[in-house]
């Protein structure tokens, strides 16, 4: 990786530019030449993330929101397991968004999202997100087109508001190939310990691959903004996916540069109170 170039620079979809998912190689490894080079760097990412997250938690004024979106088997769960393996769980707020509950369906689509936003000092993680409401609902025609078309504008306004409140937003699309998804689905069938992960409905969703790719392309293109850009992460190679997202999370936190609160003279007063009696 060229000096001065960040992983975010390499993977960002610039506002106003086409997503061009069809032109992005899911097996590419921008920023690192090989797995052997990436492994020690991943260890360093984990070490740095532990310290940066502790400082963010101690500062308790700002937050980070990591959004993970991708097709089935693209590695959302695997990313969480790896990237967050060394952080303090007390400072992480994770939400996996599934089909809306009856209560959630009675509210606007962003209602449940607002309730899951990270608190000051937290790293928030969305495993799927509000983008399901311009992806699944579009592909399956769950709402009329004018409804989901309007949601792009609502999402951009919402994310601008969240960013302005002190939350750094990192949105990652885990870009996987059609052939790689087949290999991963077959691997689940071949491993008895992974049978529980396989759902027959995954086959039906796979048949809608082209429709989902079009929906993802539009979502990334129309909702990559200055306060909340999208990053397309090549994800056919699991090690690269983990390396890239870990690197981007470290870059984001390092740029924020959270600080431990300065207690000032309070330290002297507390030392005196702890002194043994005369």
XYZ file of N, CA and C in Angstrom:
834
model
N 0.850 -1.196 0.000
C 0.000 0.000 0.000
C 0.883 1.243 0.000
N 0.584 2.167 -0.909
C 1.387 3.379 -1.025
C 1.323 4.196 0.251
N 2.453 4.802 0.593
C 2.522 5.610 1.803
C 1.506 6.738 1.729
N 0.758 6.914 2.815
C -0.242 7.978 2.868
C -1.609 7.558 2.358
N -1.713 6.337 1.801
C -2.992 5.827 1.315
C -3.607 4.919 2.379
N -4.823 5.176 2.735
C -5.496 4.353 3.731
C -6.324 3.276 3.035
N -6.704 2.261 3.788
C -7.568 1.222 3.242
C -8.919 1.823 2.879
N -9.362 2.785 3.668
C -10.630 3.454 3.331
C -10.541 4.160 1.983
N -9.400 4.769 1.699
C -9.213 5.415 0.400
C -9.334 4.405 -0.738
N -8.817 3.205 -0.524
C -8.798 2.198 -1.568
C -10.174 1.598 -1.834
N -11.026 1.524 -0.819
C -12.291 0.804 -0.934
C -13.518 1.716 -0.964
N -13.325 3.003 -0.735
C -14.452 3.935 -0.676
C -15.129 4.113 -2.034
N -16.446 4.181 -2.022
C -17.211 4.618 -3.188
C -17.464 6.109 -2.985
N -16.799 6.915 -3.774
C -16.895 8.361 -3.585
C -18.309 8.847 -3.883
N -18.819 9.784 -3.088
C -20.160 10.330 -3.341
C -20.301 10.826 -4.774
N -21.394 10.414 -5.395
C -21.648 10.845 -6.762
C -21.068 9.932 -7.825
N -20.213 8.990 -7.421
C -19.627 8.073 -8.387
C -20.432 6.777 -8.458
N -20.403 6.081 -9.603
C -21.133 4.810 -9.713
C -20.520 3.741 -8.819
N -21.366 2.859 -8.300
C -20.865 1.763 -7.460
C -20.066 0.766 -8.290
N -20.509 0.519 -9.504
C -19.804 -0.359 -10.448
C -19.394 -1.685 -9.804
N -20.321 -2.342 -9.124
C -20.000 -3.604 -8.459
C -19.505 -4.661 -9.434
N -20.063 -4.634 -10.652
C -19.678 -5.629 -11.641
C -18.215 -5.486 -12.074
N -17.639 -4.303 -11.839
C -16.243 -4.066 -12.221
C -15.268 -4.268 -11.063
N -15.772 -4.594 -9.901
C -14.930 -4.766 -8.712
C -14.706 -6.256 -8.467
N -13.466 -6.653 -8.434
C -13.112 -8.063 -8.295
C -13.271 -8.526 -6.845
N -14.187 -9.465 -6.567
C -14.383 -9.931 -5.186
C -13.183 -10.670 -4.605
N -12.219 -11.064 -5.459
C -11.027 -11.762 -4.988
C -9.815 -10.836 -4.880
N -10.011 -9.560 -5.158
C -8.902 -8.606 -5.090
C -8.473 -8.403 -3.638
N -7.254 -7.884 -3.465
C -6.738 -7.635 -2.111
C -6.074 -6.253 -2.060
N -6.821 -5.194 -2.302
C -6.219 -3.853 -2.300
C -5.561 -3.527 -0.961
N -4.329 -3.100 -1.017
C -3.645 -2.660 0.190
C -2.712 -3.667 0.825
N -2.803 -4.934 0.419
C -1.923 -5.954 0.985
C -1.682 -7.026 -0.083
N -0.449 -7.518 -0.172
C -0.082 -8.405 -1.275
C -0.454 -9.862 -1.049
N -0.446 -10.307 0.179
C -0.667 -11.726 0.421
C -1.172 -11.962 1.836
N -1.669 -13.162 2.070
C -2.129 -13.537 3.409
C -0.970 -13.530 4.403
N 0.201 -13.967 3.950
C 1.348 -14.005 4.858
C 1.722 -12.607 5.336
N 1.512 -11.609 4.495
C 1.758 -10.219 4.897
C 0.643 -9.711 5.799
N -0.592 -10.184 5.552
C -1.753 -9.669 6.282
C -1.837 -10.182 7.714
N -1.419 -11.430 7.941
C -1.607 -12.047 9.260
C -0.961 -11.242 10.386
N 0.322 -10.869 10.299
C 0.892 -10.072 11.395
C 0.243 -8.695 11.511
N -0.218 -8.143 10.393
C -0.901 -6.857 10.443
C -2.245 -6.975 11.148
N -2.927 -8.098 10.957
C -4.206 -8.313 11.641
C -4.004 -8.373 13.153
N -2.929 -9.004 13.568
C -2.623 -9.050 15.001
C -2.396 -7.647 15.538
N -1.725 -6.814 14.745
C -1.498 -5.425 15.150
C -2.806 -4.645 15.177
N -3.702 -4.920 14.235
C -5.015 -4.258 14.241
C -5.753 -4.556 15.542
N -5.741 -5.819 15.938
C -6.440 -6.207 17.162
C -5.844 -5.516 18.378
N -4.515 -5.432 18.405
C -3.855 -4.782 19.533
C -4.232 -3.296 19.594
N -4.172 -2.630 18.465
C -4.494 -1.200 18.431
C -5.978 -0.952 18.711
N -6.824 -1.825 18.185
C -8.261 -1.660 18.388
C -8.622 -1.756 19.864
N -7.950 -2.653 20.573
C -8.212 -2.800 22.006
C -7.942 -1.491 22.741
N -6.804 -0.865 22.446
C -6.472 0.383 23.121
C -7.359 1.547 22.696
N -7.643 1.655 21.410
C -8.477 2.753 20.914
C -9.906 2.640 21.437
N -10.412 1.410 21.486
C -11.775 1.233 21.983
C -11.868 1.573 23.470
N -10.828 1.238 24.218
C -10.836 1.583 25.643
C -10.857 3.096 25.837
N -10.083 3.809 25.018
C -10.059 5.270 25.106
C -11.401 5.868 24.707
N -12.034 5.312 23.679
C -13.354 5.797 23.264
C -14.369 5.602 24.385
N -14.306 4.433 25.019
C -15.227 4.110 26.105
C -15.003 5.035 27.301
N -13.740 5.312 27.593
C -13.417 6.187 28.720
C -13.820 7.629 28.424
N -13.582 8.080 27.198
C -13.940 9.446 26.813
C -15.442 9.656 26.888
N -16.206 8.665 26.379
C -17.668 8.605 26.507
C -18.389 9.847 25.976
N -17.906 10.388 24.852
C -18.606 11.520 24.238
C -18.978 11.239 22.777
N -18.223 10.364 22.125
C -18.484 10.042 20.729
C -18.628 8.533 20.566
N -18.999 8.100 19.364
C -19.185 6.673 19.125
C -18.850 6.339 17.677
N -18.813 5.039 17.396
C -18.564 4.533 16.047
C -19.684 3.561 15.700
N -20.134 3.594 14.453
C -21.131 2.635 13.986
C -20.579 1.909 12.768
N -20.397 0.594 12.905
C -19.956 -0.255 11.799
C -21.171 -0.989 11.246
N -21.465 -0.772 9.973
C -22.595 -1.409 9.301
C -22.058 -2.482 8.360
N -22.528 -3.715 8.523
C -22.126 -4.822 7.658
C -23.316 -5.295 6.834
N -23.184 -5.235 5.528
C -24.220 -5.721 4.621
C -23.583 -6.656 3.609
N -24.330 -7.637 3.173
C -23.816 -8.551 2.163
C -24.773 -9.700 1.949
N -24.557 -10.423 0.879
C -25.381 -11.591 0.579
C -25.145 -12.679 1.638
N -26.035 -13.657 1.670
C -25.868 -14.793 2.573
C -24.504 -15.434 2.344
N -23.826 -15.762 3.419
C -22.490 -16.391 3.492
C -21.354 -15.418 3.165
N -21.648 -14.131 3.010
C -20.566 -13.184 2.689
C -19.625 -12.962 3.864
N -20.054 -13.327 5.081
C -19.130 -13.300 6.211
C -19.394 -12.260 7.267
N -20.627 -11.847 7.411
C -20.938 -10.842 8.435
C -20.616 -11.377 9.829
N -21.068 -12.597 10.129
C -20.799 -13.181 11.442
C -19.302 -13.439 11.636
N -18.641 -13.924 10.582
C -17.209 -14.197 10.683
C -16.405 -12.938 10.927
N -16.822 -11.840 10.317
C -16.147 -10.558 10.527
C -16.256 -10.138 11.981
N -17.458 -10.242 12.518
C -17.684 -9.853 13.922
C -16.806 -10.695 14.835
N -16.799 -11.995 14.604
C -16.032 -12.912 15.463
C -14.556 -12.572 15.456
N -14.021 -12.228 14.293
C -12.583 -11.956 14.199
C -12.242 -10.544 14.666
N -12.889 -9.541 14.090
C -12.478 -8.149 14.317
C -12.703 -7.721 15.756
N -13.724 -8.271 16.398
C -14.041 -7.839 17.758
C -13.570 -8.839 18.815
N -12.659 -9.727 18.431
C -12.229 -10.782 19.359
C -11.457 -10.248 20.553
N -10.835 -9.065 20.419
C -10.002 -8.596 21.513
C -10.520 -7.377 22.244
N -11.741 -6.923 21.911
C -12.230 -5.693 22.536
C -13.053 -6.007 23.781
N -13.246 -4.983 24.593
C -14.059 -5.117 25.795
C -15.533 -5.133 25.395
N -16.258 -6.238 25.629
C -17.659 -6.309 25.199
C -18.541 -5.251 25.847
N -18.109 -4.703 26.992
C -18.899 -3.663 27.644
C -19.011 -2.412 26.782
N -18.049 -2.234 25.865
C -18.065 -1.050 25.025
C -18.565 -1.301 23.620
N -19.187 -2.481 23.398
C -19.699 -2.822 22.075
C -21.208 -3.033 22.154
N -21.927 -2.429 21.229
C -23.385 -2.579 21.167
C -23.712 -3.212 19.807
N -24.042 -4.504 19.817
C -24.254 -5.226 18.573
C -25.728 -5.549 18.370
N -26.201 -5.339 17.134
C -27.580 -5.659 16.799
C -27.613 -6.402 15.469
N -28.267 -7.555 15.461
C -28.486 -8.311 14.227
C -29.937 -8.093 13.812
N -30.137 -7.412 12.705
C -31.487 -7.090 12.257
C -32.045 -8.222 11.405
N -33.179 -8.731 11.839
C -33.858 -9.799 11.115
C -35.206 -9.282 10.617
N -36.080 -10.181 10.231
C -37.401 -9.764 9.772
C -38.082 -8.959 10.872
N -38.680 -7.802 10.541
C -39.291 -6.951 11.568
C -40.366 -7.687 12.363
N -40.397 -7.427 13.667
C -41.429 -7.989 14.527
C -42.741 -7.232 14.306
N -43.849 -7.766 14.787
C -45.123 -7.036 14.651
C -45.052 -5.624 15.250
N -44.363 -5.491 16.378
C -44.231 -4.156 16.976
C -43.451 -3.227 16.053
N -42.350 -3.732 15.491
C -41.529 -2.913 14.608
C -42.276 -2.527 13.339
N -43.141 -3.406 12.862
C -43.898 -3.128 11.652
C -44.930 -2.017 11.857
N -45.260 -1.749 13.116
C -46.222 -0.670 13.392
C -45.580 0.712 13.344
N -44.266 0.751 13.201
C -43.531 2.017 13.187
C -42.863 2.226 11.833
N -42.361 3.445 11.633
C -41.578 3.737 10.438
C -40.317 2.869 10.432
N -39.764 2.606 9.242
C -38.684 1.618 9.131
C -37.431 1.993 9.909
N -37.206 3.291 10.180
C -36.011 3.706 10.921
C -36.205 3.653 12.442
N -37.409 3.358 12.900
C -37.688 3.359 14.332
C -36.795 2.371 15.075
N -36.735 1.139 14.576
C -35.932 0.133 15.281
C -34.438 0.412 15.135
N -34.055 1.112 14.077
C -32.651 1.450 13.875
C -32.204 2.488 14.903
N -33.024 3.511 15.086
C -32.689 4.561 16.072
C -32.517 3.963 17.462
N -33.336 2.999 17.805
C -33.274 2.391 19.137
C -31.990 1.583 19.349
N -31.324 1.204 18.260
C -30.128 0.366 18.355
C -28.832 1.139 18.165
N -28.910 2.439 17.979
C -27.697 3.229 17.753
C -26.763 3.159 18.969
N -25.460 3.207 18.742
C -24.524 3.150 19.879
C -24.643 4.379 20.768
N -24.461 4.164 22.053
C -24.428 5.263 23.020
C -23.031 5.893 22.999
N -22.885 7.089 23.551
C -21.544 7.694 23.630
C -20.546 6.745 24.290
N -19.391 6.585 23.659
C -18.361 5.703 24.179
C -18.401 4.306 23.600
N -19.431 3.983 22.828
C -19.587 2.621 22.321
C -19.186 2.505 20.851
N -18.787 1.301 20.495
C -18.682 0.920 19.095
C -19.939 0.120 18.787
N -20.776 0.652 17.917
C -21.997 -0.033 17.527
C -21.755 -0.892 16.300
N -22.429 -2.019 16.237
C -22.269 -2.934 15.114
C -23.645 -3.360 14.630
N -23.925 -3.094 13.364
C -25.167 -3.549 12.746
C -24.855 -4.715 11.811
N -25.369 -5.892 12.146
C -25.293 -7.069 11.278
C -26.587 -7.063 10.467
N -26.504 -6.584 9.228
C -27.627 -6.096 8.432
C -28.107 -4.793 9.084
N -29.011 -4.086 8.427
C -29.306 -2.739 8.910
C -30.560 -2.176 8.258
N -30.681 -0.849 8.316
C -31.791 -0.153 7.669
C -31.780 -0.340 6.159
N -30.656 -0.784 5.604
C -30.594 -0.995 4.156
C -31.422 -2.189 3.699
N -31.801 -3.054 4.625
C -32.718 -4.127 4.254
C -34.017 -3.564 3.673
N -34.345 -2.332 4.059
C -35.597 -1.720 3.615
C -35.515 -1.084 2.240
N -34.336 -1.186 1.599
C -34.242 -0.858 0.177
C -33.612 -2.033 -0.584
N -33.501 -3.168 0.095
C -32.932 -4.370 -0.526
C -33.982 -5.480 -0.588
N -34.243 -6.121 0.541
C -35.206 -7.219 0.572
C -36.587 -6.755 0.128
N -37.026 -5.605 0.644
C -38.378 -5.145 0.300
C -38.493 -4.816 -1.185
N -37.388 -4.395 -1.784
C -37.382 -4.117 -3.222
C -37.392 -5.413 -4.035
N -36.486 -6.325 -3.712
C -36.359 -7.567 -4.473
C -37.634 -8.400 -4.401
N -38.278 -8.407 -3.221
C -39.479 -9.225 -3.030
C -40.773 -8.427 -3.179
N -40.654 -7.161 -3.591
C -41.842 -6.310 -3.818
C -42.755 -6.282 -2.590
N -42.140 -6.081 -1.411
C -42.912 -6.067 -0.165
C -43.637 -4.743 0.047
N -43.141 -3.704 -0.583
C -43.804 -2.398 -0.550
C -43.777 -1.836 -1.968
N -44.661 -0.888 -2.295
C -44.656 -0.306 -3.640
C -43.347 0.427 -3.927
N -42.958 0.488 -5.196
C -41.706 1.135 -5.567
C -41.589 2.579 -5.076
N -42.635 3.407 -5.166
C -42.488 4.783 -4.664
C -42.108 4.846 -3.187
N -42.500 3.823 -2.418
C -42.181 3.804 -0.987
C -40.693 3.562 -0.786
N -40.147 2.497 -1.411
C -38.717 2.239 -1.182
C -37.822 3.245 -1.896
N -38.305 3.835 -2.984
C -37.516 4.872 -3.645
C -37.303 6.071 -2.724
N -38.327 6.429 -1.969
C -38.248 7.578 -1.061
C -37.296 7.308 0.106
N -37.054 6.055 0.398
C -36.239 5.703 1.563
C -34.765 6.069 1.393
N -34.262 6.137 0.174
C -32.874 6.557 -0.012
C -32.655 7.942 0.583
N -33.590 8.845 0.318
C -33.487 10.210 0.848
C -33.590 10.192 2.369
N -34.515 9.390 2.896
C -34.678 9.300 4.348
C -33.420 8.744 5.009
N -32.809 7.743 4.386
C -31.591 7.150 4.934
C -30.460 8.171 4.954
N -30.295 8.920 3.877
C -29.222 9.916 3.826
C -29.407 10.992 4.888
N -30.638 11.436 5.071
C -30.905 12.443 6.110
C -30.641 11.878 7.495
N -31.066 10.638 7.713
C -30.861 9.974 9.003
C -29.378 9.835 9.314
N -28.597 9.358 8.349
C -27.169 9.155 8.586
C -26.438 10.484 8.767
N -26.864 11.497 8.072
C -26.264 12.819 8.271
C -26.505 13.310 9.700
N -27.699 13.064 10.197
C -28.044 13.440 11.573
C -27.218 12.660 12.582
N -27.061 11.349 12.337
C -26.284 10.497 13.248
C -24.821 10.943 13.270
N -24.271 11.205 12.090
C -22.869 11.643 12.012
C -22.674 12.981 12.709
N -23.629 13.886 12.545
C -23.524 15.211 13.164
C -23.593 15.130 14.684
N -24.176 14.056 15.208
C -24.300 13.904 16.664
C -23.026 13.373 17.308
N -22.013 13.025 16.471
C -20.747 12.555 17.019
C -20.470 11.085 16.801
N -21.186 10.459 15.870
C -20.977 9.052 15.570
C -20.303 8.915 14.202
N -19.128 8.302 14.177
C -18.437 8.023 12.915
C -19.056 6.773 12.302
N -19.499 6.854 11.049
C -20.206 5.749 10.395
C -19.292 5.071 9.380
N -19.188 3.744 9.500
C -18.357 2.946 8.601
C -19.258 1.873 7.987
N -19.655 2.051 6.726
C -20.594 1.140 6.071
C -19.834 0.247 5.096
N -19.892 -1.059 5.323
C -19.119 -2.004 4.525
C -20.038 -2.984 3.799
N -19.921 -3.016 2.481
C -20.603 -4.020 1.685
C -19.619 -5.149 1.413
N -19.945 -6.345 1.888
C -19.073 -7.498 1.722
C -19.341 -8.090 0.334
N -18.475 -7.759 -0.596
C -18.658 -8.068 -2.016
C -18.138 -9.462 -2.333
N -19.057 -10.367 -2.612
C -18.727 -11.774 -2.833
C -19.225 -12.208 -4.207
N -18.548 -13.179 -4.819
C -18.951 -13.668 -6.131
C -20.017 -14.755 -6.017
N -20.722 -14.953 -7.107
C -21.767 -15.972 -7.198
C -21.183 -17.363 -6.969
N -20.022 -17.634 -7.559
C -19.386 -18.949 -7.411
C -18.914 -19.197 -5.984
N -18.397 -18.150 -5.335
C -17.919 -18.305 -3.959
C -19.086 -18.592 -3.018
N -20.229 -17.968 -3.261
C -21.382 -18.263 -2.410
C -21.778 -19.736 -2.528
N -21.760 -20.268 -3.744
C -22.086 -21.681 -3.939
C -21.126 -22.566 -3.142
N -19.839 -22.260 -3.194
C -18.842 -23.048 -2.464
C -19.106 -23.017 -0.962
N -19.474 -21.864 -0.451
C -19.710 -21.745 0.989
C -20.999 -22.437 1.414
N -22.015 -22.386 0.569
C -23.249 -23.104 0.888
C -23.012 -24.612 0.881
N -22.241 -25.098 -0.101
C -21.922 -26.521 -0.149
C -21.084 -26.949 1.056
N -20.186 -26.059 1.494
C -19.354 -26.361 2.663
C -20.219 -26.550 3.903
N -21.294 -25.800 3.991
C -22.204 -25.955 5.130
C -22.913 -27.307 5.075
N -23.214 -27.775 3.870
C -23.861 -29.082 3.739
C -22.885 -30.217 4.012
N -21.615 -29.989 3.713
C -20.594 -31.024 3.885
C -20.144 -31.176 5.329
N -20.382 -30.171 6.158
C -19.915 -30.182 7.548
C -21.108 -30.322 8.490
N -21.261 -31.474 9.153
C -22.409 -31.658 10.061
C -22.513 -30.569 11.126
N -21.377 -30.015 11.522
C -21.410 -28.967 12.553
C -21.942 -27.641 12.026
N -22.101 -27.553 10.693
C -22.610 -26.315 10.110
C -23.974 -26.473 9.452
N -24.571 -27.655 9.620
C -25.894 -27.866 9.032
C -26.912 -26.869 9.570
N -26.749 -26.491 10.823
C -27.715 -25.571 11.429
C -27.706 -24.210 10.755
N -26.595 -23.875 10.088
C -26.506 -22.588 9.400
C -27.238 -22.589 8.061
N -27.473 -23.782 7.519
C -28.067 -23.864 6.186
C -29.583 -23.787 6.273
N -30.133 -22.899 5.468
C -31.587 -22.767 5.381
C -31.980 -22.956 3.924
N -32.999 -23.759 3.693
C -33.405 -24.029 2.316
C -33.793 -22.747 1.590
N -34.257 -21.764 2.364
C -34.611 -20.485 1.759
C -33.417 -19.779 1.128
N -32.191 -20.147 1.562
C -30.991 -19.551 0.970
C -30.905 -19.851 -0.530
N -31.408 -21.029 -0.933
C -31.365 -21.399 -2.343
C -32.297 -20.499 -3.150
N -33.483 -20.238 -2.582
C -34.410 -19.344 -3.251
C -33.861 -17.937 -3.384
N -33.201 -17.451 -2.332
C -32.611 -16.113 -2.390
C -31.475 -16.070 -3.411
N -30.746 -17.170 -3.530
C -29.632 -17.232 -4.491
C -30.135 -17.071 -5.924
N -31.327 -17.559 -6.195
C -31.893 -17.433 -7.545
C -32.202 -15.976 -7.891
N -32.234 -15.125 -6.885
C -32.506 -13.707 -7.102
C -31.212 -12.883 -7.078
N -30.093 -13.544 -7.331
C -28.780 -12.897 -7.241
C -28.722 -11.603 -8.047
N -29.136 -11.638 -9.290
C -29.043 -10.460 -10.158
C -29.870 -9.308 -9.608
N -31.058 -9.624 -9.098
C -31.916 -8.569 -8.536
C -31.284 -7.958 -7.287
N -30.669 -8.814 -6.470
C -30.004 -8.287 -5.269
C -28.792 -7.436 -5.633
N -28.034 -7.855 -6.634
C -26.862 -7.074 -7.022
C -27.278 -5.695 -7.521
N -28.385 -5.636 -8.265
C -28.892 -4.343 -8.740
C -29.342 -3.482 -7.568
N -29.996 -4.106 -6.584
C -30.466 -3.360 -5.417
C -29.294 -2.857 -4.583
N -28.281 -3.706 -4.389
C -27.098 -3.275 -3.643
C -26.375 -2.154 -4.374
N -26.258 -2.283 -5.681
C -25.570 -1.266 -6.457
C -26.238 0.091 -6.299
N -27.562 0.113 -6.373
C -28.294 1.377 -6.220
C -28.154 1.935 -4.810
N -28.244 1.058 -3.804
C -28.135 1.509 -2.411
C -26.764 2.110 -2.141
N -25.708 1.437 -2.601
C -24.347 1.939 -2.388
C -24.145 3.258 -3.123
N -24.610 3.312 -4.358
C -24.404 4.506 -5.175
C -25.187 5.703 -4.648
N -26.433 5.483 -4.254
C -27.293 6.596 -3.855
C -27.108 7.009 -2.407
N -26.466 6.146 -1.606
C -26.315 6.455 -0.181
C -24.858 6.502 0.257
N -23.939 6.690 -0.676
C -22.550 6.950 -0.294
C -22.391 8.459 -0.257
N -22.327 8.994 0.937
C -22.301 10.441 1.132
C -21.038 10.848 1.886
N -20.792 12.124 1.949
C -19.597 12.609 2.635
C -19.581 12.203 4.115
N -20.700 12.381 4.853
C -20.662 11.971 6.262
C -20.759 10.466 6.469
N -21.244 9.729 5.460
C -21.420 8.279 5.635
C -21.166 7.562 4.313
N -19.897 7.477 3.883
C -19.596 6.795 2.616
C -19.717 5.281 2.738
N -19.888 4.646 1.587
C -19.873 3.189 1.520
C -18.477 2.705 1.151
N -18.120 1.531 1.660
C -16.871 0.870 1.307
C -17.206 -0.517 0.766
N -16.716 -0.823 -0.427
C -16.943 -2.137 -1.027
C -15.727 -3.009 -0.716
N -15.940 -4.029 0.113
C -14.855 -4.876 0.607
C -14.842 -6.210 -0.151
N -13.842 -6.467 -0.974
C -13.754 -7.777 -1.632
C -13.746 -8.885 -0.579
N -14.674 -9.855 -0.708
C -14.867 -10.797 0.396
C -14.799 -12.261 0.009
N -14.326 -12.572 -1.201
C -14.132 -13.976 -1.545
C -13.024 -14.595 -0.694
N -12.038 -13.787 -0.342
C -10.961 -14.244 0.544
C -11.289 -13.760 1.964
N -11.612 -14.705 2.826
C -12.045 -14.340 4.178
C -10.966 -13.570 4.922
N -9.722 -13.969 4.739
C -8.639 -13.292 5.450
C -8.545 -11.829 5.039
N -8.768 -11.560 3.755
C -8.690 -10.166 3.310
C -9.849 -9.355 3.875
N -11.028 -9.924 3.848
C -12.199 -9.240 4.419
C -11.931 -8.831 5.862
N -11.417 -9.755 6.662
C -11.134 -9.459 8.067
C -10.027 -8.407 8.201
N -8.996 -8.545 7.381
C -7.886 -7.581 7.413
C -8.380 -6.183 7.080
N -9.167 -6.061 6.012
C -9.608 -4.749 5.543
C -10.526 -4.060 6.539
N -11.482 -4.790 7.076
C -12.428 -4.158 8.002
C -11.738 -3.818 9.318
N -10.841 -4.674 9.773
C -10.065 -4.344 10.964
C -9.228 -3.097 10.752
N -8.595 -3.009 9.577
C -7.767 -1.840 9.272
C -8.602 -0.571 9.215
N -9.771 -0.635 8.582
C -10.619 0.555 8.459
C -11.174 1.009 9.805
N -11.472 0.042 10.659
C -11.968 0.400 11.989
C -10.867 1.084 12.799
N -9.645 0.567 12.694
C -8.511 1.194 13.379
C -8.268 2.594 12.813
N -8.309 2.740 11.486
C -8.115 4.050 10.867
C -9.151 5.055 11.361
N -10.394 4.614 11.443
C -11.482 5.497 11.872
C -11.268 5.959 13.305
N -10.961 5.029 14.196
C -10.762 5.379 15.604
C -9.506 6.218 15.805
N -8.447 5.895 15.079
C -7.209 6.673 15.205
C -7.435 8.103 14.745
N -8.220 8.280 13.699
C -8.536 9.624 13.212
C -9.355 10.393 14.236
N -10.259 9.708 14.936
C -11.049 10.349 15.989
C -10.170 10.735 17.172
N -9.140 9.923 17.430
C -8.179 10.158 18.508
C -8.856 10.389 19.852
N -9.632 9.393 20.331
C -10.282 9.564 21.641
C -9.242 9.684 22.744
N -9.588 10.439 23.779
C -8.657 10.698 24.883
C -9.254 10.277 26.218
N -8.386 9.825 27.093
C -8.822 9.566 28.461
C -9.197 10.892 29.112
N -10.257 10.920 29.923
C -10.610 12.168 30.621
C -9.470 12.609 31.531
N -9.272 13.889 31.615
C -8.231 14.451 32.476
C -8.842 14.822 33.822
N -8.514 14.085 34.885
C -9.121 14.372 36.191
C -8.518 15.585 36.891
N -7.407 16.123 36.377
C -6.804 17.304 36.991
C -6.370 17.058 38.427
N -6.657 18.027 39.296
C -6.229 17.952 40.694
C -7.020 16.948 41.503
N -8.057 16.361 40.916
C -8.827 15.345 41.617
C -7.921 14.207 42.078
N -6.889 13.916 41.321
C -5.965 12.833 41.668
C -5.325 13.099 43.037
N -4.863 14.331 43.257
C -4.224 14.659 44.535
C -5.200 14.506 45.687
N -6.437 14.941 45.482
C -7.422 14.837 46.563
C -7.701 13.373 46.887
N -7.801 12.549 45.862
C -8.082 11.137 46.100
C -6.891 10.450 46.753
N -5.671 10.837 46.390
C -4.491 10.266 47.038
C -4.511 10.587 48.532
N -4.867 11.803 48.861
C -4.909 12.210 50.275
C -5.947 11.405 51.049
N -7.061 11.142 50.404
C -8.105 10.384 51.091
C -7.700 8.933 51.319
N -6.809 8.457 50.450
C -6.348 7.063 50.587
C -5.126 6.938 51.523
N -4.594 8.063 51.942
C -3.414 8.016 52.812
C -3.774 7.375 54.160
N -2.830 6.625 54.761
C -3.107 6.026 56.072
C -3.287 7.104 57.139
N -4.079 6.818 58.145
C -4.289 7.823 59.204
C -2.985 8.107 59.962
N -2.854 9.327 60.454
C -1.652 9.714 61.206
C -1.630 8.987 62.544
